[in-house]
């Protein structure tokens, strides 16, 4: 076991017994005494407390963001200056990568190298969108309206920043998911209130210190900690122009309803139950390794985790042998053990939820591997594999969000596609085959926002992500992820 040594910066940040709210580029205490204890899932010990933001705190943050939007210091800033601040911020993220990653591992349990990759990927996202700040363009349009004799016209569109954004983030990738929202909205000229999850807010609070260093004007980014009530106060606030939410489908639907009350623009990145199709001509060694990564990385607490593996009947036995062999050697340990391959689940309540799902699974399916909480300190759960016959089980239809894979055999391509599409979710799907014709047919037939062939699902700032069906509304990342924070104004000038 090789234990990673935490930096002094992370230690001194974690020594602070409590953390304030970041409003108008200042640290402010909450108006309420209500607080939330943050627990290290590897040790089960309390590491800090944060404010459980009140309605008044939310209001102050929205007012700060509104003033910053209205006074135009950000949206009317020369776009190349706006880009420079975003570039500076991405440099600062890289500079402080180790510290943020260490805080992330303490609050979330993820492996330190994965925490570092998460921070570096957030830095890439900011750098990518920094480039967009100078490339937001409208169009000229030759409209067909007849003009009065002697008059001419000139019609065009302007892409304008949408306004004040409420950005609500889950606990599983607090920094990268925050970057998927903050980087494009800031590039577009919007201002925001970020609410990280009550389970893992510390990394975002550390990151907030860098906003001022990067040079963001006051009020442009505000960070409010708190639970679902704080989130609800934010998303229902009348001063919000857009909600961007990543989290469960259940909460997403509630927010969607409240958004309609105010007719607030909304993007929802929600849950998944992603299928993986393994055909008999696949490179099985590669497939097994990637499928294991896909479902056991981050303890399976990944929205695009391939949690349903459909395997062609003729290779089922070989697939099961190979995947069992692969996971039986996995090192399950603290995220600071650099040889660890699977850390703890994020919280006690989440561990209990996963345990309950697995007990239900034991009644409906056959256990092939694992199926228990590990008897040691920390919220550790074994990598678990079930074998099923069809889609008729709780574990196939509901999102477990843990290291739990269900394997189901299929006969042929149409059977595989039918099983894969038979879900309320439609976030991501993966196909393993060497036959490009088969792959192309699957790409066309699979009902999911993301399709990967011969690869685990991976995000990239240039590559839009977003689900269909109960997995969400709208897209993040890429050009479309920038446009989500703009509104189009159509203008016609008559002159002459
Ligand atoms: P969650 O829905 O419980 O919470 C997400 C966030 O919403 C948290 O910040 C929470 O405080 C806040 N919240 C809770 N109730 C609210 C309310 N009524 N109004 C406003 N905000 C509220 O989700 P979670 O447990 O933090 O995260 C796991 C879920 O996130 C999984 O379902 C996973 O699939 C999903 N997820 C989706 C994506 C994607 O890109 N599609 C990415 C990561 C995670």
Coordinates of C-alpha atoms and ligand atoms in Angstrom, one line a residue:
X1 CA 0.0 0.0 0.0
X2 CA 1.5 3.4 -1.0
X3 CA -0.2 6.3 0.7
X4 CA -0.3 9.7 -1.0
X5 CA 0.7 12.6 1.2
X6 CA -1.7 15.5 1.4
X7 CA -0.4 19.0 0.7
X8 CA -0.2 21.7 3.4
X9 CA -2.7 23.8 1.4
X10 CA -5.3 21.1 1.5
X11 CA -4.6 20.4 5.2
X12 CA -5.0 24.1 6.2
X13 CA -8.2 24.4 4.1
X14 CA -9.6 21.3 5.8
X15 CA -8.6 22.6 9.2
X16 CA -11.2 25.4 8.9
X17 CA -14.0 24.2 11.2
X18 CA -16.7 25.9 9.0
X19 CA -17.0 27.6 5.7
X20 CA -19.0 30.7 4.6
X21 CA -20.9 31.5 1.4
X22 CA -19.2 33.2 -1.6
X23 CA -21.4 36.2 -2.6
X24 CA -20.2 39.3 -4.5
X25 CA -16.6 38.1 -4.3
X26 CA -16.7 38.1 -0.5
X27 CA -17.0 35.3 2.1
X28 CA -20.2 35.9 4.0
X29 CA -21.8 33.9 6.9
X30 CA -25.2 32.5 6.4
X31 CA -28.2 34.4 7.9
X32 CA -29.2 31.1 9.5
X33 CA -27.4 28.9 12.1
X34 CA -28.3 25.8 10.1
X35 CA -25.3 23.8 9.0
X36 CA -24.3 20.6 7.3
X37 CA -21.6 18.2 8.4
X38 CA -19.3 16.9 5.7
X39 CA -18.1 13.3 6.2
X40 CA -15.1 11.6 4.8
X41 CA -16.6 8.3 3.4
X42 CA -13.3 6.4 3.9
X43 CA -13.0 7.2 7.6
X44 CA -16.7 8.0 8.4
X45 CA -15.4 11.1 10.3
X46 CA -16.7 14.6 10.1
X47 CA -14.2 16.8 8.3
X48 CA -16.0 20.2 8.2
X49 CA -19.3 21.9 8.3
X50 CA -20.8 24.2 5.7
X51 CA -23.8 26.6 5.8
X52 CA -27.2 25.2 4.9
X53 CA -28.0 28.3 2.8
X54 CA -31.3 30.0 3.8
X55 CA -33.8 31.7 1.5
X56 CA -32.3 35.1 2.4
X57 CA -28.8 33.8 1.5
X58 CA -30.1 32.6 -1.9
X59 CA -31.8 35.9 -2.4
X60 CA -28.5 37.8 -1.7
X61 CA -26.6 35.6 -4.1
X62 CA -29.2 36.0 -6.9
X63 CA -29.3 39.8 -6.3
X64 CA -25.5 39.9 -6.6
X65 CA -25.6 37.9 -9.8
X66 CA -28.4 40.1 -11.2
X67 CA -26.6 43.3 -10.4
X68 CA -23.4 41.9 -12.0
X69 CA -25.4 41.0 -15.1
X70 CA -27.2 44.3 -15.3
X71 CA -24.2 46.5 -14.7
X72 CA -22.7 44.9 -17.7
X73 CA -19.1 44.7 -16.4
X74 CA -19.0 41.1 -17.5
X75 CA -21.3 40.7 -20.5
X76 CA -20.2 44.0 -22.1
X77 CA -16.5 43.3 -21.4
X78 CA -14.4 43.1 -24.5
X79 CA -14.7 39.4 -25.4
X80 CA -11.0 38.9 -25.6
X81 CA -10.7 40.2 -22.0
X82 CA -13.4 37.9 -20.9
X83 CA -11.5 35.1 -22.6
X84 CA -8.3 36.1 -20.8
X85 CA -10.0 35.8 -17.4
X86 CA -11.3 32.3 -18.4
X87 CA -7.8 31.3 -19.5
X88 CA -6.3 32.6 -16.3
X89 CA -8.9 30.6 -14.3
X90 CA -8.0 27.4 -16.2
X91 CA -4.3 28.1 -15.4
X92 CA -5.2 28.6 -11.7
X93 CA -7.1 25.3 -11.7
X94 CA -4.1 23.5 -13.0
X95 CA -1.8 25.2 -10.5
X96 CA -4.0 24.2 -7.7
X97 CA -5.0 20.8 -9.1
X98 CA -3.4 18.7 -6.4
X99 CA -5.0 20.7 -3.6
X100 CA -8.5 20.6 -5.1
X101 CA -8.1 16.9 -5.9
X102 CA -7.1 16.1 -2.3
X103 CA -10.1 17.9 -1.0
X104 CA -12.3 16.1 -3.5
X105 CA -10.9 12.7 -2.4
X106 CA -11.5 13.5 1.3
X107 CA -15.1 14.7 0.8
X108 CA -16.1 12.2 -1.9
X109 CA -13.9 9.1 -1.6
X110 CA -12.7 9.1 -5.2
X111 CA -9.3 7.8 -6.1
X112 CA -6.7 10.6 -5.9
X113 CA -5.5 10.1 -9.5
X114 CA -9.2 10.3 -10.7
X115 CA -9.7 13.4 -8.6
X116 CA -6.6 15.0 -10.3
X117 CA -8.0 14.0 -13.7
X118 CA -11.3 15.6 -12.8
X119 CA -9.7 18.9 -12.0
X120 CA -7.5 18.8 -15.1
X121 CA -10.5 18.1 -17.3
X122 CA -12.3 21.1 -15.7
X123 CA -9.3 23.2 -16.6
X124 CA -9.5 21.9 -20.2
X125 CA -13.2 22.8 -20.3
X126 CA -12.5 26.4 -19.1
X127 CA -9.8 26.6 -21.8
X128 CA -12.1 25.3 -24.5
X129 CA -14.8 27.8 -23.7
X130 CA -12.3 30.7 -23.2
X131 CA -11.8 30.2 -26.9
X132 CA -15.5 30.5 -27.6
X133 CA -15.8 33.9 -25.8
X134 CA -14.5 35.6 -29.0
X135 CA -16.5 33.5 -31.4
X136 CA -20.2 34.1 -30.5
X137 CA -21.8 35.3 -33.7
X138 CA -25.2 36.0 -35.1
X139 CA -26.2 35.6 -38.8
X140 CA -27.4 37.9 -41.5
X141 CA -30.6 36.8 -43.1
X142 CA -32.2 37.7 -46.4
X143 CA -35.8 37.9 -45.3
X144 CA -38.6 38.1 -47.9
X145 CA -40.7 41.0 -46.4
X146 CA -41.6 43.5 -49.1
X147 CA -40.4 47.0 -48.2
X148 CA -42.0 50.3 -49.1
X149 CA -40.8 51.9 -52.4
X150 CA -37.3 53.3 -52.0
X151 CA -36.7 51.5 -48.7
X152 CA -34.2 48.7 -48.0
X153 CA -33.8 46.4 -45.1
X154 CA -31.0 44.6 -43.3
X155 CA -32.0 41.6 -41.1
X156 CA -29.7 39.8 -38.7
X157 CA -29.6 37.8 -35.4
X158 CA -27.6 38.6 -32.3
X159 CA -26.7 35.9 -29.8
X160 CA -27.0 37.5 -26.4
X161 CA -26.2 36.1 -22.9
X162 CA -29.3 34.5 -21.4
X163 CA -28.9 36.3 -18.0
X164 CA -28.6 35.0 -14.4
X165 CA -28.1 31.2 -14.2
X166 CA -28.8 28.8 -11.3
X167 CA -26.3 26.0 -11.6
X168 CA -27.1 23.0 -9.5
X169 CA -24.5 20.2 -9.3
X170 CA -24.5 16.6 -7.9
X171 CA -21.8 15.1 -5.7
X172 CA -20.3 12.5 -8.1
X173 CA -18.1 14.9 -10.2
X174 CA -18.5 18.2 -8.4
X175 CA -15.6 20.0 -10.2
X176 CA -16.0 18.8 -13.7
X177 CA -19.8 19.1 -13.8
X178 CA -19.5 22.6 -12.3
X179 CA -17.1 23.4 -15.2
X180 CA -19.5 22.1 -17.8
X181 CA -21.9 24.8 -16.6
X182 CA -19.7 27.7 -15.5
X183 CA -17.3 27.7 -18.4
X184 CA -19.9 28.1 -21.2
X185 CA -22.2 30.4 -19.3
X186 CA -19.3 32.7 -18.4
X187 CA -18.0 32.6 -22.0
X188 CA -21.5 33.6 -23.1
X189 CA -21.5 36.6 -20.7
X190 CA -24.0 35.3 -18.2
X191 CA -23.6 35.5 -14.4
X192 CA -24.5 32.7 -11.9
X193 CA -25.2 31.2 -8.6
X194 CA -23.6 27.8 -8.2
X195 CA -25.0 25.3 -5.7
X196 CA -22.8 22.3 -5.2
X197 CA -24.2 19.2 -3.6
X198 CA -24.5 19.2 0.2
X199 CA -22.5 15.9 0.2
X200 CA -19.3 17.3 -1.5
X201 CA -19.3 21.1 -1.5
X202 CA -15.7 21.7 -0.1
X203 CA -13.9 21.4 -3.5
X204 CA -16.2 24.0 -5.0
X205 CA -15.6 26.3 -2.0
X206 CA -11.9 26.0 -2.5
X207 CA -12.3 26.7 -6.2
X208 CA -14.3 29.8 -5.4
X209 CA -11.1 31.3 -3.9
X210 CA -9.7 31.2 -7.4
X211 CA -12.5 33.2 -9.0
X212 CA -11.3 36.4 -7.4
X213 CA -7.6 35.6 -8.3
X214 CA -8.6 35.0 -11.9
X215 CA -10.2 38.5 -12.0
X216 CA -13.9 37.7 -12.4
X217 CA -15.8 41.0 -11.4
X218 CA -17.8 40.9 -8.2
X219 CA -21.1 39.1 -8.4
X220 CA -20.3 37.2 -11.6
X221 CA -20.0 33.8 -9.8
X222 CA -21.6 33.2 -6.4
X223 CA -21.5 29.9 -4.5
X224 CA -24.2 28.9 -2.1
X225 CA -23.9 25.7 -0.1
X226 CA -27.0 23.9 1.1
X227 CA -29.3 21.0 0.7
X228 CA -32.4 20.4 -1.5
X229 CA -34.3 23.2 0.2
X230 CA -31.5 25.7 -0.7
X231 CA -31.6 24.3 -4.3
X232 CA -35.4 24.7 -4.4
X233 CA -35.2 28.3 -3.2
X234 CA -32.7 29.0 -5.9
X235 CA -34.5 27.3 -8.8
X236 CA -37.8 28.9 -7.9
X237 CA -36.3 32.4 -7.5
X238 CA -37.9 34.9 -9.9
X239 CA -34.5 36.6 -10.5
X240 CA -33.2 33.5 -12.3
X241 CA -33.3 33.4 -16.1
X242 CA -32.0 29.9 -16.6
X243 CA -31.6 26.7 -14.6
X244 CA -28.9 24.2 -15.4
X245 CA -29.3 21.1 -13.3
X246 CA -27.4 17.8 -13.1
X247 CA -28.7 15.2 -10.8
X248 CA -31.4 12.5 -10.4
X249 CA -34.4 12.3 -12.7
X250 CA -36.6 12.5 -9.6
X251 CA -35.3 15.9 -8.5
X252 CA -34.9 17.0 -12.2
X253 CA -38.7 16.6 -12.7
X254 CA -39.5 18.6 -9.6
X255 CA -37.3 21.4 -10.7
X256 CA -38.8 21.2 -14.2
X257 CA -42.3 21.8 -12.7
X258 CA -41.2 24.7 -10.7
X259 CA -39.3 26.2 -13.7
X260 CA -42.5 26.2 -15.6
X261 CA -44.2 28.3 -12.9
X262 CA -41.8 31.1 -13.8
X263 CA -41.3 30.0 -17.4
X264 CA -37.5 29.8 -16.6
X265 CA -35.3 28.3 -19.3
X266 CA -34.0 24.9 -18.2
X267 CA -31.4 22.2 -19.1
X268 CA -31.5 18.9 -17.2
X269 CA -28.8 16.3 -17.2
X270 CA -30.3 13.4 -15.3
X271 CA -29.9 9.7 -14.5
X272 CA -29.0 6.8 -16.6
X273 CA -29.2 3.0 -16.9
X274 CA -26.8 2.7 -19.8
X275 CA -26.6 -0.5 -21.9
X276 CA -23.5 -2.1 -23.2
X277 CA -23.9 -4.6 -26.2
X278 CA -21.2 -7.2 -26.6
X279 CA -21.3 -9.1 -29.9
X280 CA -19.6 -12.4 -30.4
X281 CA -17.0 -10.8 -32.8
X282 CA -15.9 -8.3 -30.1
X283 CA -12.3 -8.0 -28.8
X284 CA -13.4 -9.6 -25.5
X285 CA -10.2 -8.7 -23.6
X286 CA -10.6 -5.0 -24.4
X287 CA -14.4 -5.2 -23.8
X288 CA -14.1 -6.7 -20.4
X289 CA -11.5 -4.2 -19.2
X290 CA -13.5 -1.2 -20.5
X291 CA -16.9 -2.6 -19.2
X292 CA -15.3 -3.1 -15.8
X293 CA -13.9 0.5 -15.9
X294 CA -17.3 1.7 -17.0
X295 CA -19.2 0.3 -14.1
X296 CA -16.7 0.2 -11.3
X297 CA -14.8 3.5 -11.9
X298 CA -15.8 6.0 -9.2
X299 CA -17.7 3.1 -7.5
X300 CA -20.2 3.0 -10.3
X301 CA -21.4 6.5 -9.2
X302 CA -21.2 7.7 -12.8
X303 CA -24.3 8.8 -14.8
X304 CA -23.1 7.1 -17.9
X305 CA -22.0 3.9 -16.1
X306 CA -22.7 0.9 -18.3
X307 CA -24.8 -0.9 -15.8
X308 CA -26.6 -3.3 -18.1
X309 CA -24.3 -5.6 -20.2
X310 CA -26.1 -7.5 -23.0
X311 CA -23.8 -10.3 -24.1
X312 CA -24.3 -12.5 -27.2
X313 CA -25.3 -16.0 -25.9
X314 CA -22.4 -17.8 -27.6
X315 CA -19.8 -15.9 -25.6
X316 CA -21.7 -15.5 -22.3
X317 CA -19.7 -18.1 -20.3
X318 CA -16.3 -16.7 -21.6
X319 CA -17.4 -13.2 -20.8
X320 CA -18.5 -14.0 -17.2
X321 CA -15.2 -15.9 -16.6
X322 CA -13.1 -13.0 -17.9
X323 CA -15.0 -10.3 -16.0
X324 CA -14.9 -12.3 -12.7
X325 CA -11.2 -12.8 -13.1
X326 CA -10.7 -9.1 -13.8
X327 CA -12.6 -7.9 -10.8
X328 CA -11.4 -10.5 -8.3
X329 CA -8.0 -8.9 -8.2
X330 CA -9.3 -5.3 -7.8
X331 CA -7.8 -3.5 -4.8
X332 CA -10.5 -1.9 -2.8
X333 CA -9.1 0.8 -0.6
X334 CA -9.0 4.5 0.5
X335 CA -8.7 7.0 -2.4
X336 CA -5.3 8.1 -1.0
X337 CA -3.9 4.6 -1.4
X338 CA -2.3 5.0 -4.9
X339 CA -2.8 1.3 -5.7
X340 CA -6.5 1.4 -5.0
X341 CA -8.9 0.6 -7.9
X342 CA -12.2 1.1 -6.0
X343 CA -12.8 3.6 -3.2
X344 CA -15.7 3.9 -0.8
X345 CA -19.2 5.0 -1.9
X346 CA -19.9 8.6 -1.2
X347 CA -22.0 8.4 2.0
X348 CA -23.7 6.1 4.5
X349 CA -27.1 6.9 3.1
X350 CA -26.0 6.1 -0.4
X351 CA -24.3 2.8 0.8
X352 CA -27.6 1.8 2.4
X353 CA -29.4 2.6 -0.8
X354 CA -27.0 0.4 -2.8
X355 CA -27.3 -2.4 -0.2
X356 CA -31.1 -2.3 -0.5
X357 CA -30.9 -2.5 -4.3
X358 CA -28.5 -5.5 -4.1
X359 CA -30.8 -7.3 -1.6
X360 CA -33.7 -6.8 -4.1
X361 CA -31.4 -8.1 -6.8
X362 CA -30.6 -11.2 -4.9
X363 CA -34.4 -12.1 -4.9
X364 CA -34.8 -11.4 -8.6
X365 CA -31.5 -12.4 -10.2
X366 CA -28.5 -14.7 -9.8
X367 CA -25.4 -13.3 -8.0
X368 CA -22.2 -14.1 -10.0
X369 CA -19.8 -12.1 -7.9
X370 CA -19.8 -9.9 -4.8
X371 CA -23.0 -8.6 -3.3
X372 CA -21.9 -7.3 0.1
X373 CA -20.7 -4.3 2.0
X374 CA -17.1 -4.8 3.1
X375 CA -16.7 -5.3 6.8
X376 CA -14.3 -2.4 7.6
X377 CA -14.4 1.3 8.4
X378 CA -15.7 3.3 5.4
X379 CA -18.6 2.9 3.0
X380 CA -17.0 0.2 0.9
X381 CA -19.1 -2.1 -1.3
X382 CA -17.8 -5.1 -3.3
X383 CA -17.9 -4.9 -7.1
X384 CA -21.0 -7.0 -7.9
X385 CA -22.3 -8.9 -10.9
X386 CA -25.7 -10.3 -11.4
X387 CA -27.0 -12.6 -14.2
X388 CA -30.5 -12.1 -15.5
X389 CA -32.6 -13.5 -18.3
X390 CA -34.4 -10.4 -19.6
X391 CA -35.2 -6.8 -18.5
X392 CA -37.8 -7.8 -16.0
X393 CA -36.0 -6.9 -12.8
X394 CA -35.6 -3.8 -10.5
X395 CA -31.8 -3.7 -11.1
X396 CA -32.3 -3.5 -14.8
X397 CA -34.9 -0.8 -14.7
X398 CA -33.7 1.5 -11.9
X399 CA -30.5 3.5 -11.5
X400 CA -28.5 1.9 -8.6
X401 CA -25.5 4.3 -8.9
X402 CA -23.1 1.8 -7.4
X403 CA -20.6 -0.9 -8.5
X404 CA -23.4 -3.2 -9.7
X405 CA -23.5 -4.8 -13.1
X406 CA -26.4 -6.9 -14.5
X407 CA -25.4 -9.2 -17.4
X408 CA -28.1 -10.5 -19.7
X409 CA -27.7 -12.8 -22.8
X410 CA -29.1 -11.9 -26.2
X411 CA -29.6 -13.9 -29.4
X412 CA -29.0 -11.5 -32.2
X413 CA -28.7 -7.8 -33.2
X414 CA -32.4 -7.0 -33.1
X415 CA -32.8 -8.7 -29.8
X416 CA -29.9 -6.7 -28.4
X417 CA -31.2 -3.4 -29.7
X418 CA -34.7 -4.2 -28.3
X419 CA -33.4 -4.9 -24.9
X420 CA -31.1 -1.9 -24.9
X421 CA -33.9 0.5 -25.9
X422 CA -36.3 -1.0 -23.4
X423 CA -35.6 1.6 -20.6
X424 CA -37.0 4.8 -19.3
X425 CA -33.5 6.2 -19.4
X426 CA -31.5 7.0 -22.6
X427 CA -28.3 8.7 -21.6
X428 CA -25.5 6.6 -23.1
X429 CA -24.9 3.2 -24.8
X430 CA -21.9 1.2 -25.9
X431 CA -21.4 -1.4 -28.7
X432 CA -18.6 -3.9 -28.8
X433 CA -18.1 -5.4 -32.3
X434 CA -15.4 -5.5 -35.0
X435 CA -18.1 -5.4 -37.7
X436 CA -18.5 -1.7 -38.8
X437 CA -21.8 -2.5 -40.6
X438 CA -23.3 -3.9 -37.4
X439 CA -21.9 -1.0 -35.4
X440 CA -23.5 1.6 -37.8
X441 CA -26.9 -0.2 -37.6
X442 CA -26.7 -0.1 -33.8
X443 CA -25.7 3.6 -33.8
X444 CA -28.8 4.4 -35.8
X445 CA -31.1 2.2 -33.8
X446 CA -30.0 2.9 -30.3
X447 CA -32.1 5.5 -28.5
X448 CA -29.5 7.3 -26.4
X449 CA -27.8 10.7 -26.4
X450 CA -24.3 9.2 -26.5
X451 CA -23.2 6.1 -28.4
X452 CA -19.7 4.7 -28.1
X453 CA -18.3 1.9 -30.2
X454 CA -15.4 -0.2 -28.8
X455 CA -14.7 2.3 -26.0
X456 CA -15.8 3.2 -22.5
X457 CA -18.0 6.3 -22.4
X458 CA -15.8 9.3 -21.9
X459 CA -16.4 13.1 -21.9
X460 CA -14.5 15.7 -23.8
X461 CA -15.1 19.5 -23.8
X462 CA -15.7 19.5 -27.6
X463 CA -18.2 16.6 -27.5
X464 CA -21.8 17.3 -26.5
X465 CA -23.4 15.2 -23.8
X466 CA -27.0 14.9 -22.8
X467 CA -29.7 12.3 -22.5
X468 CA -33.0 11.5 -24.2
X469 CA -36.2 10.3 -22.4
X470 CA -35.9 10.5 -18.6
X471 CA -32.2 11.1 -18.8
X472 CA -32.6 14.8 -19.6
X473 CA -33.4 17.8 -21.7
X474 CA -30.7 19.7 -23.6
X475 CA -27.0 19.2 -24.1
X476 CA -23.8 20.3 -22.4
X477 CA -20.3 20.8 -23.8
X478 CA -19.4 21.6 -27.4
X479 CA -20.8 24.5 -29.3
X480 CA -24.4 23.4 -28.4
X481 CA -23.4 23.7 -24.7
X482 CA -22.4 27.3 -25.2
X483 CA -25.6 28.2 -27.1
X484 CA -27.6 26.8 -24.2
X485 CA -26.6 30.1 -22.4
X486 CA -27.5 32.4 -25.2
X487 CA -30.7 33.8 -26.6
X488 CA -31.3 34.8 -30.2
X489 CA -32.6 38.3 -30.9
X490 CA -33.8 38.8 -34.5
X491 CA -33.4 42.3 -35.8
X492 CA -34.7 43.9 -39.0
X493 CA -33.5 47.5 -39.9
X494 CA -35.5 49.4 -42.5
X495 CA -33.6 52.3 -44.0
X496 CA -33.3 54.6 -47.0
Ligands
LIG1 P1 -29.8 14.7 -6.6 O1 -30.8 14.9 -7.6 O2 -30.2 14.1 -5.3 O3 -29.1 16.1 -6.2 C1 -28.5 16.9 -7.2 C2 -28.4 18.4 -6.7 O4 -29.7 18.9 -6.6 C3 -27.8 18.6 -5.3 O5 -27.0 19.7 -5.3 C4 -29.0 18.7 -4.4 O6 -28.8 19.5 -3.2 C5 -30.0 19.5 -5.3 N1 -31.4 19.3 -5.0 C6 -32.0 18.3 -4.4 N2 -33.3 18.6 -4.3 C7 -33.5 19.8 -4.9 C8 -34.7 20.6 -5.2 N3 -35.9 20.2 -4.9 N4 -34.6 21.7 -5.9 C9 -33.3 22.1 -6.3 N5 -32.2 21.4 -6.1 C10 -32.3 20.3 -5.4 O7 -28.6 13.9 -7.2 P2 -27.2 13.4 -6.6 O8 -27.6 12.2 -5.7 O9 -26.5 14.5 -6.0 O10 -26.5 12.8 -7.9 C11 -26.7 11.6 -8.4 C12 -27.6 11.7 -9.6 O11 -27.0 12.6 -10.6 C13 -27.7 10.4 -10.4 O12 -29.0 10.2 -10.7 C14 -26.9 10.6 -11.7 O13 -27.2 9.8 -12.8 C15 -27.1 12.1 -11.9 N6 -26.0 12.6 -12.8 C16 -26.3 12.9 -14.1 C17 -25.3 13.3 -14.9 C18 -25.5 13.6 -16.4 O14 -24.7 14.3 -17.0 N7 -26.6 13.2 -17.0 C19 -24.0 13.5 -14.4 C20 -23.8 13.2 -13.1 C21 -24.8 12.8 -12.2

